[in-house]
Short mmCIF file of C-alpha atoms in Angstrom, two decimals:
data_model
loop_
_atom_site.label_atom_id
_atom_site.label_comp_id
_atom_site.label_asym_id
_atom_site.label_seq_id
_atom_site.Cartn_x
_atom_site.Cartn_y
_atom_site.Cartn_z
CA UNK A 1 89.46 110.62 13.22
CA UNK A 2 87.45 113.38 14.90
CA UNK A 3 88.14 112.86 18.23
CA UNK A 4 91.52 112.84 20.49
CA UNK A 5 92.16 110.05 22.86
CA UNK A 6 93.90 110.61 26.00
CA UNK A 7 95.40 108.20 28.83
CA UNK A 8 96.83 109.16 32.16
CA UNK A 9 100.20 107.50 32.46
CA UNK A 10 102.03 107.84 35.96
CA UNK A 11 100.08 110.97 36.98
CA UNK A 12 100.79 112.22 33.35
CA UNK A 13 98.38 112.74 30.73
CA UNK A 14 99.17 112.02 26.87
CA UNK A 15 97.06 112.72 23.96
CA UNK A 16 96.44 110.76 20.91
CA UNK A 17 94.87 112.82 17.76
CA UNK A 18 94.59 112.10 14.33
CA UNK A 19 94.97 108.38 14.60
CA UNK A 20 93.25 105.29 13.33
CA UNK A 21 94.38 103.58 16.34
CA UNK A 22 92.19 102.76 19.77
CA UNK A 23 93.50 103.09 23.19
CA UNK A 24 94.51 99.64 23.69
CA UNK A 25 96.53 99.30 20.37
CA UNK A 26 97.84 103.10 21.83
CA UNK A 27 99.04 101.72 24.84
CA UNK A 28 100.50 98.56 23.48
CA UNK A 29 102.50 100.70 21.18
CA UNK A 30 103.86 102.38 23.96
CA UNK A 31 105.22 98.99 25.40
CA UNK A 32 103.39 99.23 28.18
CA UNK A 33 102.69 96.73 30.60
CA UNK A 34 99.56 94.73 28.90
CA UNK A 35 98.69 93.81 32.96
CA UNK A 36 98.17 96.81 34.02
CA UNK A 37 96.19 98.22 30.52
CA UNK A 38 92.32 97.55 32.45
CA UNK A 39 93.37 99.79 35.54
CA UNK A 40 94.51 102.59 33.43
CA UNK A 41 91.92 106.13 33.10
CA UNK A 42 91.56 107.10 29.96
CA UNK A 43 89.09 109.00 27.64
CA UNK A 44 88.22 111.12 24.39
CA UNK A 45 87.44 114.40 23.66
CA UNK A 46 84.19 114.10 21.25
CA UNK A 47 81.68 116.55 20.73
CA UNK A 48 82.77 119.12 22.95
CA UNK A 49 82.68 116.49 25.88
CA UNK A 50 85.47 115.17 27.76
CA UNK A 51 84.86 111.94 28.38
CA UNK A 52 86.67 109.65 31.45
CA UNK A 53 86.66 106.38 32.24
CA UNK A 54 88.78 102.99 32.65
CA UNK A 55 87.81 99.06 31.63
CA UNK A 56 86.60 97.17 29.12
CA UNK A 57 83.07 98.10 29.87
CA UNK A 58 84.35 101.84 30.34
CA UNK A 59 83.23 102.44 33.98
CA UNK A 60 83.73 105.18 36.43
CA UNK A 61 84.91 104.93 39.84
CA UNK A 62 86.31 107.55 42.88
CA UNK A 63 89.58 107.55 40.91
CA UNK A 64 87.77 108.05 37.75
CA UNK A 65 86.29 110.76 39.00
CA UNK A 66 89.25 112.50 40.75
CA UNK A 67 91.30 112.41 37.68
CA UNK A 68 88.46 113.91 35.82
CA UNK A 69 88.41 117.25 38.36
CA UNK A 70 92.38 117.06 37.93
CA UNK A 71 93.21 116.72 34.31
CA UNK A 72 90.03 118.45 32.62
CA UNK A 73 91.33 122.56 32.95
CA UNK A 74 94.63 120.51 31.37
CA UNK A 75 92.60 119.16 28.48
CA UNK A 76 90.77 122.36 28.16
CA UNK A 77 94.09 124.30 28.28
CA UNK A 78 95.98 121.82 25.69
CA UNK A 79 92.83 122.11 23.37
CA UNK A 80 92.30 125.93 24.06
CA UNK A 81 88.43 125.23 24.52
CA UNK A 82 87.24 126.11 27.76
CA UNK A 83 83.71 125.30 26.82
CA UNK A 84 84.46 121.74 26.74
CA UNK A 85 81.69 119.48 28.93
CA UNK A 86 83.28 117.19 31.78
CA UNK A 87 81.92 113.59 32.47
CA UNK A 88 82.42 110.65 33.39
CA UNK A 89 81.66 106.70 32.23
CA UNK A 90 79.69 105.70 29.37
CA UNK A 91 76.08 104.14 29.21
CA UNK A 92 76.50 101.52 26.47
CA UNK A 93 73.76 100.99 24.51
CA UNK A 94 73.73 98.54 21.75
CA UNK A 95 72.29 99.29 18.63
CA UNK A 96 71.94 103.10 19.52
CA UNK A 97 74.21 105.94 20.49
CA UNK A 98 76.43 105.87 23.41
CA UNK A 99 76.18 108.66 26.03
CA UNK A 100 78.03 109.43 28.76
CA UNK A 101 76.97 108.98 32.45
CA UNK A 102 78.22 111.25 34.85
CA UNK A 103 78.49 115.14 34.32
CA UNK A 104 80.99 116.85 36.62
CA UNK A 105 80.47 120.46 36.81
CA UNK A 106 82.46 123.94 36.37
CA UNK A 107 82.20 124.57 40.27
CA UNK A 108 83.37 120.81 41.02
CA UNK A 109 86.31 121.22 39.22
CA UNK A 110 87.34 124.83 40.42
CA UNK A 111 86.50 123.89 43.61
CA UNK A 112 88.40 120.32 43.71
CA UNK A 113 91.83 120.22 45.54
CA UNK A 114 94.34 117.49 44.25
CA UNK A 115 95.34 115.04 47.16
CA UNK A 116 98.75 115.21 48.71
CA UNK A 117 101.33 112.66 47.89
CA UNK A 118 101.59 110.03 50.53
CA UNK A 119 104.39 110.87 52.94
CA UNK A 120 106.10 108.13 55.06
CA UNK A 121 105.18 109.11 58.94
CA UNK A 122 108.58 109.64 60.93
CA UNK A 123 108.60 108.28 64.50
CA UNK A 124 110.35 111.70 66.01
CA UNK A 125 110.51 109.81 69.16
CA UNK A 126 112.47 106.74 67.62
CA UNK A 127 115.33 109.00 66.45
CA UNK A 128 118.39 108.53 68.44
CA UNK A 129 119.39 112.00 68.57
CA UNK A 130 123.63 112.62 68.72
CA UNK A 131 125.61 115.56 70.13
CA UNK A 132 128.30 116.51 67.80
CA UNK A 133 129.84 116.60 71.43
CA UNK A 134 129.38 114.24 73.64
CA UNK A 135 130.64 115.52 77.19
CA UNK A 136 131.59 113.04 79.27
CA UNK A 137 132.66 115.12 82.84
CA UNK A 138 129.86 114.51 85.55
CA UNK A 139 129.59 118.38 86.91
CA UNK A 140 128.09 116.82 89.70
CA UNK A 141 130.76 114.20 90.44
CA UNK A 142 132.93 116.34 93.39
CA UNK A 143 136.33 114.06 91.88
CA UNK A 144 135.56 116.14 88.75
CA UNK A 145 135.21 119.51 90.01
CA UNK A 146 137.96 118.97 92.19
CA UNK A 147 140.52 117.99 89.35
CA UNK A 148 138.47 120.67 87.11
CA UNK A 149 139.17 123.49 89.56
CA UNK A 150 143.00 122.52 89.84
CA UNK A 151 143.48 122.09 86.42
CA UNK A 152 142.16 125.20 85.35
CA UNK A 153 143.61 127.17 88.08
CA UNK A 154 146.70 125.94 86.57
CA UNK A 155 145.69 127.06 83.32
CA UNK A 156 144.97 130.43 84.38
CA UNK A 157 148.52 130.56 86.02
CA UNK A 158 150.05 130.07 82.50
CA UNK A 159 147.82 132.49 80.65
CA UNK A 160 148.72 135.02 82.98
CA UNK A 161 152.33 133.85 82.70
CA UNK A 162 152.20 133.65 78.65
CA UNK A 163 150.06 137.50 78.13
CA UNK A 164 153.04 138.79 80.53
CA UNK A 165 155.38 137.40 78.10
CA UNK A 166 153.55 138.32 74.82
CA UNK A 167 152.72 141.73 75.94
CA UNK A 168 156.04 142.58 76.82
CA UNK A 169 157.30 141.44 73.58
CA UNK A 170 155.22 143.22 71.21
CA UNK A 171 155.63 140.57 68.63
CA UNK A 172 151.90 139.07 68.70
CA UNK A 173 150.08 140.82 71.42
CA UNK A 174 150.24 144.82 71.56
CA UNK A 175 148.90 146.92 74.64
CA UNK A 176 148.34 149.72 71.43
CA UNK A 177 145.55 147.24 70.12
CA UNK A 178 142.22 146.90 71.43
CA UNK A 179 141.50 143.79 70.58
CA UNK A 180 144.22 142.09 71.95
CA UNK A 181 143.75 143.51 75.11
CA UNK A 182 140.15 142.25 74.85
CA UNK A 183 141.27 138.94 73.92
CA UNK A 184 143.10 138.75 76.78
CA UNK A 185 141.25 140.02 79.29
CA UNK A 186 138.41 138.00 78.06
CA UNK A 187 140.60 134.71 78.34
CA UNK A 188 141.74 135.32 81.94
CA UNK A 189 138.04 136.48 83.04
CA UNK A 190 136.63 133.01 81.59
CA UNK A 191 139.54 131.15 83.11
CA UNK A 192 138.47 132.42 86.84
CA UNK A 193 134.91 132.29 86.34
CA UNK A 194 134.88 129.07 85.15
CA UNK A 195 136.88 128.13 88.59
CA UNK A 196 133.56 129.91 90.32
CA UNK A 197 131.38 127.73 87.78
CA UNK A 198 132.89 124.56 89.11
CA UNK A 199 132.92 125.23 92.43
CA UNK A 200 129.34 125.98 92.14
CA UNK A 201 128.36 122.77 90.51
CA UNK A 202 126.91 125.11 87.30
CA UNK A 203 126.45 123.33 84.07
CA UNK A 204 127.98 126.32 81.80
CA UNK A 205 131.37 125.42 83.28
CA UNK A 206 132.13 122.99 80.67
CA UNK A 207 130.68 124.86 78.33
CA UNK A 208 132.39 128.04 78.82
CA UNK A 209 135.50 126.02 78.72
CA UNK A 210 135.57 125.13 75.51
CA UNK A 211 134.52 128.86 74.59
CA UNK A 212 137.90 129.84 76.02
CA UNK A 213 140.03 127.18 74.58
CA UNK A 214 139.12 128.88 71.02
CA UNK A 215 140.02 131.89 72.56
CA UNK A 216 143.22 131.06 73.76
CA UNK A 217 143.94 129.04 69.99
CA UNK A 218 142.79 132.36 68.09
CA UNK A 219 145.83 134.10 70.44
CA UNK A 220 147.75 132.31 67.45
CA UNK A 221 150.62 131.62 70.08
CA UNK A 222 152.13 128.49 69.72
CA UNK A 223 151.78 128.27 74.06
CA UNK A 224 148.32 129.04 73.80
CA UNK A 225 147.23 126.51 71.07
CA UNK A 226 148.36 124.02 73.00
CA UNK A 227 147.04 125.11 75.94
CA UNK A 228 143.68 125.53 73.94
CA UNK A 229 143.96 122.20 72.37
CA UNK A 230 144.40 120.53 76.05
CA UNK A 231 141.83 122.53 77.83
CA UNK A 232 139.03 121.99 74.94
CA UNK A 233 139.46 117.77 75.45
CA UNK A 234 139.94 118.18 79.10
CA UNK A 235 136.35 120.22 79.19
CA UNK A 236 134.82 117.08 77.30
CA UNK A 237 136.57 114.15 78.75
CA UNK A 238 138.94 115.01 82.15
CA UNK A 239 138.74 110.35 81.91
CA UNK A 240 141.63 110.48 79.16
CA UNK A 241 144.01 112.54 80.90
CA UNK A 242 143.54 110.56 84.37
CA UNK A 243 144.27 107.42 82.82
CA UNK A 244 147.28 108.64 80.99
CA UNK A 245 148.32 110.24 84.68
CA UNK A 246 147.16 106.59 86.44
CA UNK A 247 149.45 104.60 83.67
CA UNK A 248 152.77 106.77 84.26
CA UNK A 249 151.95 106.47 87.56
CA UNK A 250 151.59 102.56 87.35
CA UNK A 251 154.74 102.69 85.80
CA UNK A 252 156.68 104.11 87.86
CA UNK A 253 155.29 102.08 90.71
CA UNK A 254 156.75 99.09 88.88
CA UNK A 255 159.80 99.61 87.59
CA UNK A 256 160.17 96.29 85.07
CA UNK A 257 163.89 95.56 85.81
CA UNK A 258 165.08 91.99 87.37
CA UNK A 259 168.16 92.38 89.32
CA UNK A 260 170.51 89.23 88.11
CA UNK A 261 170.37 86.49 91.28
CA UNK A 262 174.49 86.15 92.17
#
């Protein structure tokens, strides 16, 4: 009745005092698996001595002895006695009083550094990394540049066409404002450099095309949303609009009408 048992459950430690009852009837009482009960570190506090251990012939081991540098400043702490003694296993001795076997000292203890949690290693070089965009255009394939270029030149046409319009109307875009005029400056200066980009073979061409396409959408025109909208896929993937282009095309070629034999 003069001593308080403790057991380390799951990295947690729980204390038994005032209790008739020994650490195996504790545990069972905590339903507990009974398997398990022999691998479990556990202990009293007796005499001013903390007292760790684990088995039926109350042994220490490595993990004995680890759990005694991690849990004794808790005991001490929970008990508010920082005198207490640390050790660990106990020498039976039959017919005379048993003592425990291993001190572990103040400096051990301070000094001891709880072991990190294992972490599962990741493979970095396994991970199949994905674009959010995936561009599809080869800037070095000359087919692409050349429909790039056109396509874009076209574009530029248009927004020249469409600021002409929206300037002169002074219903969305106003000389009077700054930032319009910025906007569409900026727009028309991509537009052409981007024609420079692919005739240069330079990898920021596609890029800078989708830069102006949100430019051109945040014109809030209805013209230049769609424009935006066409020139941001075409910058990805020219491979949709040519086969859209190849089927009219196909259709055209062959007209599906049968001309009635007289």
């Amino acid at each position: 009745m003069n001593r308080v048992l403790f057991m380390i459950i799951h990295n947690q430690i729980q204390y038994l005092q005032n209790s008739t009852m020994d650490h195996k009837e504790w545990y069972d009482s905590l339903g507990l698996d009974p398997a398990l009960y022999e691998s479990i570190v556990r202990g009293y506090v007796i005499e001013n001595k903390i007292v760790f251990f684990k088995g039926i012939t109350f042994q220490y081991d490595e993990e004995v002895i680890r759990s005694a540098k991690m849990f004794a400043p808790h005991i001490r702490q929970a008990l508010q006695n920082e005198t207490l003694e640390v050790y660990c296993g106990i020498l039976i001795n039959p017919g005379q009083k048993w003592e425990p076997i291993l001190k572990i000292s103040n400096e051990e203890i301070a000094s001891f550094v709880p072991p990190k949690s294992p972490e599962e290693k990741i493979d970095y070089s396994q991970i199949q990394t994905e674009n959010i965009l995936e561009f599809k255009n080869d800037i070095k394939d000359p087919k692409i540049c050349k429909n790039a270029i056109m396509v874009t030149g076209v574009i530029l046409v248009l927004e020249i066409i469409i600021k002409v319009i929206l300037f002169s109307k002074q219903e969305i875009l106003h000389l009077n404002n700054p930032m319009d005029v910025l906007l569409s400056f900026s727009q028309i200066g991509l537009l052409g450099f981007i024609i420079f980009c692919y005739m240069s073979q330079k990898e920021m061409a596609k890029y800078l095309g989708l830069v102006v396409s949100v430019l051109m959408i945040l014109t809030f025109d209805l013209l230049d949303i769609i424009l935006g909208i066409f020139y941001f896929t075409f910058s990805i993937d020219q491979s949709i609009f040519i086969k859209f282009i190849e089927r009219i095309k196909g259709k055209k070629g062959n007209p599906n009408v049968q001309s009635n034999p007289k």
